[in-house]
Short mmCIF file of C-alpha atoms in Angstrom, two decimals:
data_model
loop_
_atom_site.label_atom_id
_atom_site.label_comp_id
_atom_site.label_asym_id
_atom_site.label_seq_id
_atom_site.Cartn_x
_atom_site.Cartn_y
_atom_site.Cartn_z
CA MET A 1 -0.03 0.03 0.05
CA SER A 2 2.78 2.53 0.87
CA ARG A 3 4.63 1.51 -2.30
CA VAL A 4 1.62 2.43 -4.36
CA HIS A 5 1.32 5.62 -2.39
CA LYS A 6 4.92 6.46 -3.08
CA ILE A 7 4.65 5.83 -6.69
CA PHE A 8 1.55 7.89 -6.76
CA ARG A 9 3.29 10.82 -5.01
CA LYS A 10 5.99 10.66 -7.54
CA PHE A 11 4.02 10.55 -10.69
CA TYR A 12 0.93 12.54 -9.91
CA LYS A 13 2.37 15.90 -11.02
CA ILE A 14 3.48 14.49 -14.30
CA GLY A 15 0.11 12.88 -14.80
CA LEU A 16 -1.62 16.08 -14.12
CA VAL A 17 0.57 17.86 -16.70
CA LEU A 18 -0.11 15.25 -19.24
CA PHE A 19 -3.94 15.24 -18.63
CA LEU A 20 -3.99 19.08 -19.09
CA ALA A 21 -1.89 18.77 -22.19
CA ILE A 22 -4.45 16.34 -23.71
CA PHE A 23 -7.32 18.64 -22.65
CA LEU A 24 -5.66 21.67 -24.37
CA LEU A 25 -5.03 19.43 -27.46
CA PHE A 26 -8.82 19.08 -27.88
CA ILE A 27 -9.51 22.85 -27.34
CA PHE A 28 -6.93 23.76 -30.05
CA ASP A 29 -8.46 21.29 -32.41
CA GLU A 30 -11.74 23.11 -31.89
CA ILE A 31 -10.07 26.48 -32.34
CA GLN A 32 -8.37 25.47 -35.56
CA ASN A 33 -11.57 24.08 -37.16
CA LEU A 34 -13.70 27.06 -35.91
CA ASP A 35 -14.45 29.27 -38.96
CA ILE A 36 -15.28 32.71 -37.61
CA LYS A 37 -15.72 35.82 -39.67
CA ARG A 38 -13.39 38.37 -38.07
CA TYR A 39 -15.34 41.50 -38.83
CA LEU A 40 -13.18 43.87 -36.67
CA SER A 41 -9.98 42.77 -38.47
CA GLU A 42 -11.62 43.22 -41.74
CA HIS A 43 -12.74 46.73 -40.94
CA TYR A 44 -9.14 47.58 -39.75
CA ILE A 45 -7.65 46.10 -42.92
CA SER A 46 -10.07 47.81 -45.42
CA GLU A 47 -10.52 51.15 -43.64
CA GLY A 48 -7.39 51.41 -41.52
CA VAL A 49 -5.20 53.31 -43.89
CA GLN A 50 -7.82 55.95 -44.60
CA GLU A 51 -8.95 56.35 -41.04
CA THR A 52 -5.47 56.67 -39.41
CA GLY A 53 -3.09 57.50 -42.11
CA ALA A 54 -0.46 54.92 -41.05
CA ILE A 55 0.18 52.11 -43.53
CA ASN A 56 1.59 49.73 -40.74
CA LEU A 57 -1.58 48.38 -39.43
CA VAL A 58 -0.06 47.07 -36.22
CA THR A 59 1.08 50.54 -35.34
CA SER A 60 -2.29 51.90 -36.19
CA VAL A 61 -3.96 49.33 -33.92
CA LEU A 62 -1.46 50.00 -31.15
CA TYR A 63 -1.37 53.83 -31.09
CA ASP A 64 -4.77 54.91 -32.54
CA TYR A 65 -7.60 52.35 -32.15
CA ARG A 66 -6.36 50.83 -28.91
CA GLY A 67 -4.04 53.67 -27.64
CA PHE A 68 -5.49 53.22 -24.17
CA ASP A 69 -3.96 49.73 -23.92
CA THR A 70 -0.67 51.12 -24.82
CA LEU A 71 -0.89 53.57 -21.94
CA GLY A 72 -1.51 50.58 -19.64
CA GLU A 73 1.44 48.73 -20.98
CA ALA A 74 3.62 51.84 -20.33
CA THR A 75 2.23 51.89 -16.85
CA VAL A 76 3.50 48.32 -16.37
CA ILE A 77 6.91 49.23 -17.32
CA LEU A 78 6.89 52.28 -15.03
CA THR A 79 5.71 49.98 -12.18
CA ALA A 80 8.54 47.47 -12.78
CA ALA A 81 11.15 50.31 -12.79
CA ALA A 82 9.75 51.70 -9.67
CA THR A 83 9.67 48.33 -7.96
CA LEU A 84 13.26 47.67 -8.79
CA SER A 85 14.43 51.11 -7.79
CA PHE A 86 12.68 50.68 -4.47
CA MET A 87 14.45 47.32 -3.79
CA THR A 88 17.94 48.69 -4.68
CA PRO A 89 20.29 49.88 -1.89
CA ILE A 90 21.62 53.43 -2.15
CA LYS A 91 25.26 52.49 -1.42
CA LYS A 92 27.83 52.02 -4.20
CA VAL A 93 28.42 48.39 -5.07
CA LYS A 94 31.58 47.35 -6.87
CA MET A 95 30.79 45.63 -10.16
CA LEU A 96 31.89 42.41 -11.97
CA GLY A 97 35.70 42.61 -12.01
CA THR A 98 36.10 42.13 -15.72
CA GLU A 99 38.89 43.65 -17.67
CA PHE A 100 38.67 43.94 -21.53
CA THR A 101 41.23 44.61 -24.05
CA ILE A 102 41.64 47.95 -25.82
CA ILE A 103 39.90 46.67 -28.91
CA ILE A 104 36.56 46.36 -27.15
CA TYR A 105 36.84 49.75 -25.62
CA GLN A 106 37.40 51.41 -28.86
CA THR A 107 34.86 49.37 -30.69
CA ILE A 108 32.12 50.45 -28.28
CA ILE A 109 32.94 54.13 -28.89
CA ILE A 110 32.52 53.55 -32.56
CA ILE A 111 29.32 51.52 -32.24
CA ILE A 112 27.42 53.97 -30.15
CA PRO A 113 26.47 56.60 -32.82
CA PHE A 114 25.17 53.90 -35.10
CA LEU A 115 23.04 52.55 -32.31
CA VAL A 116 21.50 56.12 -31.86
CA VAL A 117 20.74 56.34 -35.51
CA LEU A 118 19.14 52.87 -35.60
CA GLY A 119 17.02 53.57 -32.57
CA MET A 120 15.86 56.90 -33.85
CA ASN A 121 15.18 55.45 -37.35
CA LEU A 122 13.02 52.61 -35.83
CA ILE A 123 11.08 55.21 -33.67
CA PHE A 124 10.46 57.83 -36.44
CA PHE A 125 9.58 55.43 -39.18
CA GLY A 126 7.36 53.34 -36.97
CA HIS A 127 4.15 54.15 -38.89
CA ILE A 128 5.51 53.30 -42.41
CA SER A 129 7.72 50.28 -41.68
CA PRO A 130 8.24 47.67 -38.99
CA GLY A 131 9.49 48.92 -35.82
CA GLY A 132 7.94 51.46 -33.50
CA GLY A 133 8.45 53.09 -30.17
CA PHE A 134 8.92 49.93 -28.08
CA VAL A 135 11.72 48.39 -30.32
CA GLY A 136 13.54 51.77 -30.87
CA GLY A 137 13.31 52.52 -27.14
CA VAL A 138 14.91 49.20 -26.26
CA ILE A 139 17.76 49.77 -28.70
CA LEU A 140 18.30 53.29 -27.11
CA ALA A 141 18.41 51.53 -23.73
CA MET A 142 21.17 49.17 -25.02
CA ILE A 143 23.61 52.23 -24.95
CA PRO A 144 23.76 52.64 -21.23
CA ILE A 145 23.82 48.86 -20.81
CA LEU A 146 26.96 48.59 -23.13
CA VAL A 147 28.64 51.42 -21.34
CA THR A 148 27.88 49.94 -18.00
CA ILE A 149 29.20 46.49 -18.89
CA ASN A 150 32.34 47.80 -20.42
CA TYR A 151 33.39 50.76 -18.20
CA GLY A 152 31.80 49.93 -14.96
CA ILE A 153 28.87 51.27 -13.01
CA THR A 154 30.67 54.32 -11.55
CA PHE A 155 31.58 55.78 -14.99
CA SER A 156 28.15 54.99 -16.39
CA GLU A 157 26.44 56.79 -13.42
CA ASN A 158 28.62 59.72 -13.94
CA LYS A 159 27.71 60.14 -17.52
CA LEU A 160 23.99 59.51 -17.20
CA LYS A 161 22.76 60.00 -13.62
CA PRO A 162 19.78 57.86 -12.38
CA ASN A 163 17.86 61.04 -11.54
CA HIS A 164 18.10 61.92 -15.23
CA LYS A 165 16.82 58.49 -16.26
CA SER A 166 13.73 58.96 -13.92
CA LEU A 167 13.23 62.38 -15.48
CA LEU A 168 13.28 61.13 -18.98
CA GLU A 169 10.85 58.38 -18.06
CA GLY A 170 8.47 60.93 -16.39
CA ILE A 171 8.71 63.18 -19.52
CA GLY A 172 7.72 60.23 -21.68
CA ALA A 173 4.66 59.28 -19.51
CA ILE A 174 3.47 62.86 -19.14
CA GLY A 175 3.94 63.60 -22.78
CA PHE A 176 1.94 60.67 -23.79
CA ILE A 177 -1.01 61.74 -21.54
CA LEU A 178 -0.81 65.30 -22.70
CA LEU A 179 -0.89 64.26 -26.37
CA GLY A 180 -3.87 62.18 -25.40
CA LEU A 181 -5.63 65.14 -23.90
CA LEU A 182 -5.08 67.01 -27.15
CA GLY A 183 -7.76 64.78 -28.60
CA ILE A 184 -10.21 65.92 -25.94
CA PHE A 185 -9.47 69.59 -26.66
CA ALA A 186 -10.09 68.93 -30.34
CA GLY A 187 -13.60 67.82 -29.45
CA SER A 188 -13.10 64.00 -29.66
CA ASN A 189 -12.19 61.12 -27.34
CA PHE A 190 -9.11 60.61 -25.17
CA LEU A 191 -6.04 59.48 -27.38
CA ALA A 192 -7.97 59.98 -30.68
CA SER A 193 -5.84 60.99 -33.62
CA GLY A 194 -7.71 59.67 -36.61
CA GLN A 195 -11.10 60.55 -35.38
CA ALA A 196 -10.06 64.25 -34.50
CA ASN A 197 -8.37 64.90 -37.95
CA PHE A 198 -5.03 65.97 -36.83
CA GLY A 199 -3.66 66.41 -40.35
CA LEU A 200 -3.47 62.87 -41.55
CA GLY A 201 -1.53 63.80 -44.73
CA ASN A 202 -0.74 61.25 -47.47
CA PRO A 203 -0.33 57.70 -46.25
CA GLY A 204 3.26 56.49 -46.71
CA GLU A 205 5.03 59.85 -46.14
CA LEU A 206 7.20 60.68 -43.05
CA ILE A 207 4.97 63.57 -41.82
CA SER A 208 1.69 61.89 -41.87
CA ALA A 209 -0.68 59.85 -39.66
CA GLY A 210 -1.55 62.69 -37.28
CA LEU A 211 -0.30 62.16 -33.71
CA ILE A 212 1.15 58.61 -34.20
CA PRO A 213 4.80 59.71 -34.73
CA TYR A 214 4.79 61.92 -31.59
CA LEU A 215 3.14 59.15 -29.54
CA ASN A 216 5.84 56.79 -30.88
CA LEU A 217 8.53 59.29 -29.77
CA MET A 218 7.08 59.52 -26.33
CA ILE A 219 6.79 55.69 -25.96
CA GLY A 220 10.37 55.38 -27.15
CA ILE A 221 11.80 57.77 -24.73
CA LYS A 222 9.75 56.18 -21.91
CA VAL A 223 10.60 52.59 -22.66
CA GLY A 224 14.28 53.37 -23.19
CA ALA A 225 14.75 55.24 -19.97
CA GLY A 226 12.60 52.67 -18.04
CA LEU A 227 14.63 49.69 -19.18
CA ALA A 228 17.99 51.47 -18.55
CA ALA A 229 16.69 52.24 -15.09
CA ILE A 230 15.72 48.61 -14.70
CA PHE A 231 19.15 47.38 -15.71
CA ASN A 232 20.85 49.92 -13.43
CA SER A 233 18.88 48.73 -10.47
CA LEU A 234 19.46 45.13 -11.39
CA ILE A 235 23.22 45.50 -11.58
CA LYS A 236 23.38 47.47 -8.26
CA GLU A 237 21.27 44.92 -6.48
CA GLY A 238 23.01 43.22 -3.51
CA MET B 1 -4.15 18.79 -36.35
CA GLU B 2 -1.10 20.60 -37.72
CA LEU B 3 2.36 20.43 -36.20
CA PRO B 4 2.81 24.01 -35.03
CA TYR B 5 -0.20 23.75 -32.63
CA VAL B 6 1.20 20.55 -31.23
CA VAL B 7 4.56 22.32 -30.71
CA VAL B 8 2.76 25.21 -28.85
CA ILE B 9 1.09 22.64 -26.48
CA ILE B 10 4.38 20.74 -25.81
CA LEU B 11 6.26 24.02 -25.11
CA PHE B 12 3.54 25.27 -22.81
CA TYR B 13 3.39 22.16 -20.72
CA LEU B 14 7.21 21.81 -20.78
CA GLY B 15 7.33 25.32 -19.10
CA ILE B 16 4.58 24.29 -16.63
CA TYR B 17 6.55 21.08 -15.81
CA THR B 18 9.65 23.10 -15.21
CA ILE B 19 7.94 25.55 -12.90
CA ILE B 20 6.42 22.69 -10.90
CA MET B 21 9.30 20.17 -10.73
CA ASN B 22 12.63 22.08 -10.84
CA LYS B 23 14.40 23.02 -7.68
CA ASN B 24 16.55 25.86 -9.00
CA LEU B 25 14.98 29.34 -8.97
CA ILE B 26 16.69 30.56 -12.12
CA LYS B 27 15.41 27.39 -13.91
CA ILE B 28 11.94 28.32 -12.82
CA VAL B 29 12.37 31.78 -14.49
CA VAL B 30 13.57 29.89 -17.59
CA GLY B 31 10.32 27.88 -17.48
CA VAL B 32 8.23 31.16 -17.30
CA ASN B 33 10.04 32.38 -20.30
CA ILE B 34 9.30 29.38 -22.32
CA VAL B 35 5.60 29.53 -21.31
CA GLU B 36 5.41 33.18 -22.49
CA SER B 37 7.25 32.38 -25.77
CA SER B 38 4.72 29.50 -26.53
CA LEU B 39 1.75 31.83 -26.05
CA ILE B 40 3.25 34.49 -28.34
CA LEU B 41 3.81 31.71 -30.98
CA LEU B 42 0.03 30.81 -30.53
CA LEU B 43 -1.02 34.35 -31.09
CA ILE B 44 1.06 34.66 -34.25
CA LEU B 45 -0.15 31.30 -35.50
CA ILE B 46 -3.81 32.45 -35.03
CA SER B 47 -3.06 35.56 -37.01
CA PHE B 48 -1.58 33.71 -39.91
CA LYS B 49 -3.61 33.05 -43.13
CA LEU B 50 -2.26 31.04 -45.97
CA GLY B 51 -1.05 33.18 -48.74
CA GLY B 52 -1.41 36.42 -46.86
CA THR B 53 1.08 39.32 -46.75
CA ALA B 54 2.41 41.22 -43.75
CA PRO B 55 0.05 44.03 -42.51
CA ILE B 56 2.02 46.80 -44.14
CA LEU B 57 -0.11 48.13 -46.98
CA ASP B 58 2.28 50.07 -49.14
CA ARG B 59 1.16 48.65 -52.46
CA LYS B 60 -1.61 46.43 -53.97
CA TYR B 61 -2.59 43.46 -51.80
CA GLU B 62 -4.90 40.60 -51.99
CA LEU B 63 -4.92 38.96 -48.62
CA VAL B 64 -3.53 40.40 -45.41
CA VAL B 65 -2.89 38.54 -42.18
CA ASP B 66 -4.75 39.60 -39.03
CA PRO B 67 -3.20 42.56 -37.41
CA ILE B 68 -4.98 42.41 -33.99
CA PRO B 69 -3.13 39.28 -32.53
CA GLN B 70 0.19 40.77 -33.77
CA ALA B 71 -0.36 43.93 -31.74
CA LEU B 72 -1.24 41.81 -28.74
CA ALA B 73 2.03 39.72 -29.32
CA LEU B 74 4.02 42.87 -29.25
CA THR B 75 2.47 43.98 -26.02
CA ALA B 76 3.08 40.55 -24.50
CA ILE B 77 6.76 40.52 -25.56
CA VAL B 78 7.58 43.92 -23.96
CA ILE B 79 5.69 43.19 -20.78
CA GLY B 80 7.34 39.78 -20.58
CA GLY B 81 10.85 41.37 -20.70
CA SER B 82 10.10 43.69 -17.72
CA LEU B 83 8.37 40.93 -15.91
CA ILE B 84 11.44 38.71 -16.08
CA ALA B 85 13.65 41.63 -14.99
CA VAL B 86 11.55 41.93 -11.78
CA MET B 87 11.65 38.10 -11.18
CA LEU B 88 15.43 37.96 -11.60
CA ALA B 89 15.81 41.00 -9.15
CA LEU B 90 13.79 38.89 -6.66
CA VAL B 91 16.04 35.89 -7.20
CA ILE B 92 19.14 38.00 -6.44
CA LYS B 93 17.39 39.34 -3.25
CA ILE B 94 16.60 35.79 -2.11
CA TYR B 95 20.13 34.55 -2.79
CA LYS B 96 21.53 37.48 -0.70
CA ARG B 97 19.27 36.66 2.09
CA TYR B 98 19.39 32.80 2.29
CA GLY B 99 22.67 31.99 0.47
CA THR B 100 21.16 29.42 -1.76
CA LEU B 101 18.94 29.09 -4.86
CA ASN B 102 17.37 25.63 -3.99
CA VAL B 103 13.58 25.91 -3.29
CA ASP B 104 13.53 23.02 -0.74
CA GLU B 105 16.33 24.41 1.38
CA ILE B 106 14.88 27.93 1.41
CA ARG B 107 11.64 26.43 2.63
CA LYS B 108 13.50 24.60 5.38
CA LEU B 109 15.52 27.66 6.37
CA ARG B 110 12.39 29.78 6.78
CA GLY B 111 10.66 27.34 9.04
CA MET C 1 0.46 24.46 -53.53
CA THR C 2 3.28 25.55 -55.70
CA GLY C 3 6.85 24.62 -55.34
CA GLY C 4 8.00 27.53 -53.27
CA LYS C 5 5.14 27.15 -50.80
CA VAL C 6 6.08 23.51 -50.17
CA VAL C 7 9.62 24.52 -49.44
CA ILE C 8 8.57 27.22 -46.91
CA TYR C 9 6.19 24.63 -45.30
CA VAL C 10 8.87 22.04 -44.93
CA ILE C 11 11.31 24.72 -43.46
CA LEU C 12 8.72 25.87 -41.04
CA ASN C 13 8.12 22.42 -39.70
CA MET C 14 11.80 21.81 -39.42
CA LEU C 15 12.23 24.93 -37.45
CA MET C 16 9.51 23.85 -35.10
CA ILE C 17 11.40 20.63 -34.46
CA PHE C 18 14.51 22.61 -33.73
CA LEU C 19 12.48 24.87 -31.38
CA LEU C 20 11.52 21.77 -29.37
CA PHE C 21 15.02 20.54 -29.29
CA THR C 22 16.46 23.84 -27.86
CA ALA C 23 13.58 24.08 -25.37
CA PHE C 24 14.18 20.61 -23.99
CA PHE C 25 17.95 21.19 -23.81
CA ALA C 26 17.44 24.51 -22.00
CA VAL C 27 15.25 22.72 -19.48
CA PHE C 28 17.13 19.50 -18.88
CA THR C 29 20.72 20.51 -18.97
CA LYS C 30 22.63 20.77 -15.64
CA ASN C 31 24.77 23.75 -16.28
CA LEU C 32 22.88 26.99 -15.83
CA LEU C 33 24.98 29.01 -18.30
CA ASN C 34 24.41 26.40 -21.11
CA SER C 35 20.73 26.70 -20.32
CA ILE C 36 20.63 30.32 -20.82
CA ILE C 37 22.68 30.49 -23.96
CA THR C 38 20.32 27.91 -25.43
CA LEU C 39 17.34 30.13 -24.36
CA ALA C 40 18.87 32.88 -26.57
CA ILE C 41 19.05 30.35 -29.52
CA PHE C 42 15.42 29.38 -28.76
CA SER C 43 14.45 33.13 -29.28
CA ALA C 44 16.53 33.33 -32.50
CA ILE C 45 14.64 30.36 -34.06
CA LEU C 46 11.41 31.98 -32.88
CA ILE C 47 12.37 35.17 -34.88
CA VAL C 48 12.65 33.13 -38.10
CA ILE C 49 9.41 31.61 -37.45
CA PHE C 50 7.66 34.89 -36.95
CA VAL C 51 9.18 36.20 -40.20
CA ILE C 52 7.86 33.17 -42.08
CA LEU C 53 4.45 33.71 -40.54
CA GLN C 54 4.41 37.34 -41.79
CA ALA C 55 4.77 39.17 -38.50
CA PRO C 56 7.66 41.55 -38.86
CA ASP C 57 6.89 43.73 -35.91
CA ALA C 58 6.73 40.94 -33.55
CA ALA C 59 9.95 39.55 -34.95
CA LEU C 60 11.85 42.80 -34.32
CA ALA C 61 10.49 43.07 -30.81
CA GLU C 62 11.46 39.42 -30.03
CA ALA C 63 14.96 39.99 -31.56
CA VAL C 64 15.62 42.95 -29.37
CA ILE C 65 14.01 41.89 -26.22
CA GLY C 66 13.88 38.13 -26.23
CA ALA C 67 17.41 37.44 -27.61
CA GLY C 68 19.18 40.55 -26.41
CA LEU C 69 17.95 42.12 -23.29
CA THR C 70 16.70 39.02 -21.38
CA LEU C 71 20.07 37.26 -21.96
CA THR C 72 21.88 40.17 -20.34
CA PHE C 73 19.47 40.17 -17.39
CA PHE C 74 20.07 36.30 -16.92
CA VAL C 75 23.78 36.68 -17.21
CA ILE C 76 23.88 39.45 -14.69
CA THR C 77 21.79 37.27 -12.25
CA ILE C 78 24.15 34.25 -12.61
CA ASN C 79 27.17 36.54 -12.04
CA LYS C 80 25.55 37.87 -8.90
CA THR C 81 24.51 34.50 -7.45
CA LYS C 82 27.65 32.42 -8.24
CA ASP C 83 25.65 29.27 -7.94
CA TRP C 84 26.69 27.91 -11.33
CA GLN C 85 25.96 24.22 -11.00
CA ASN C 86 22.34 23.06 -10.88
CA GLU C 87 22.43 21.28 -7.46
#
């Protein structure tokens, strides 16, 4: 009896996982065979370019139709950065005692301007090509990370102080909300750019799509500063 | 039943199995990462239509894949990155306090 | 289906199999550093799958965050904890 009990204790977790896997298999089979007409997607595909002015439909969904969700996502990153800053001790911690050769130090100096150009390109061309504020912001956040890994935390904090990162993140968040309020002043909804007719322009040009490039810029600043702050806190932890 | 959906299910339950059975905290975070990746792959698979083009409409098109699940997938990826950062910071905190990463030993030490 | 579509289909299924291999290796290997490097390769295969499935935005985000930033976070954590072996 106890042997059966022992075997049962050993295998019931695996059995549970297998049972749930088979259960999910049937659900997916149903999902795959389900033939739904997706009216909302069809509306976005057929009318999205005229209504928002952005030819990248993912960007037009993220920043125009569902701009409120993007605000919530930005809030999640702000919360993560705040939590990590709260857990970090104030005192200086000496970092990973790695020493690189001069080749790596010089290569980092050469790489950094190209990273700035790439990040800015991804942010400003977010509405006419793949990319957008999130990806560009993360590439901008790579620059403090590279500097920190190569030259140490003291040098990095001298060049870009943590207070300035917090200030940049705040500017991004407040700017996003102010741009959203612009829609209310124009007599439409919060975060409306297509409905409020903010100069949609010709689809496919750089200056077009109303508020979407500026919202992209704000999200880029916010995500870049937030992830740099998160990395800074993580490396000073403990 | 096509192969990609089966792969999604296997990845999802591989991650769940890692979270339940593994004793190392960093391995548990790896399991969470695998679960997230499988769900993102499911979203992209739902959005795909055979013969469709990417949702960037700069010239004539016939069939376009669904843009809404792709926007959701983008959101999920970014939130997953910050979530993993918070979890790893908690792991470092636990290691500084208890001196080990094994879940069983941490449970013993606390009691 | 024409010839090109069959090739893409076969490549997609092969990449799915590779995805399973890397995921199982990342979970069941004993060395934590091997596990994390394999996780980055897992993300890289996922990028190619996203491009084949016509999702360039998600592929860019996964390339930057999944394969780049997360790897940095994991390596920093392992460096801080110094508990390299699994047990």
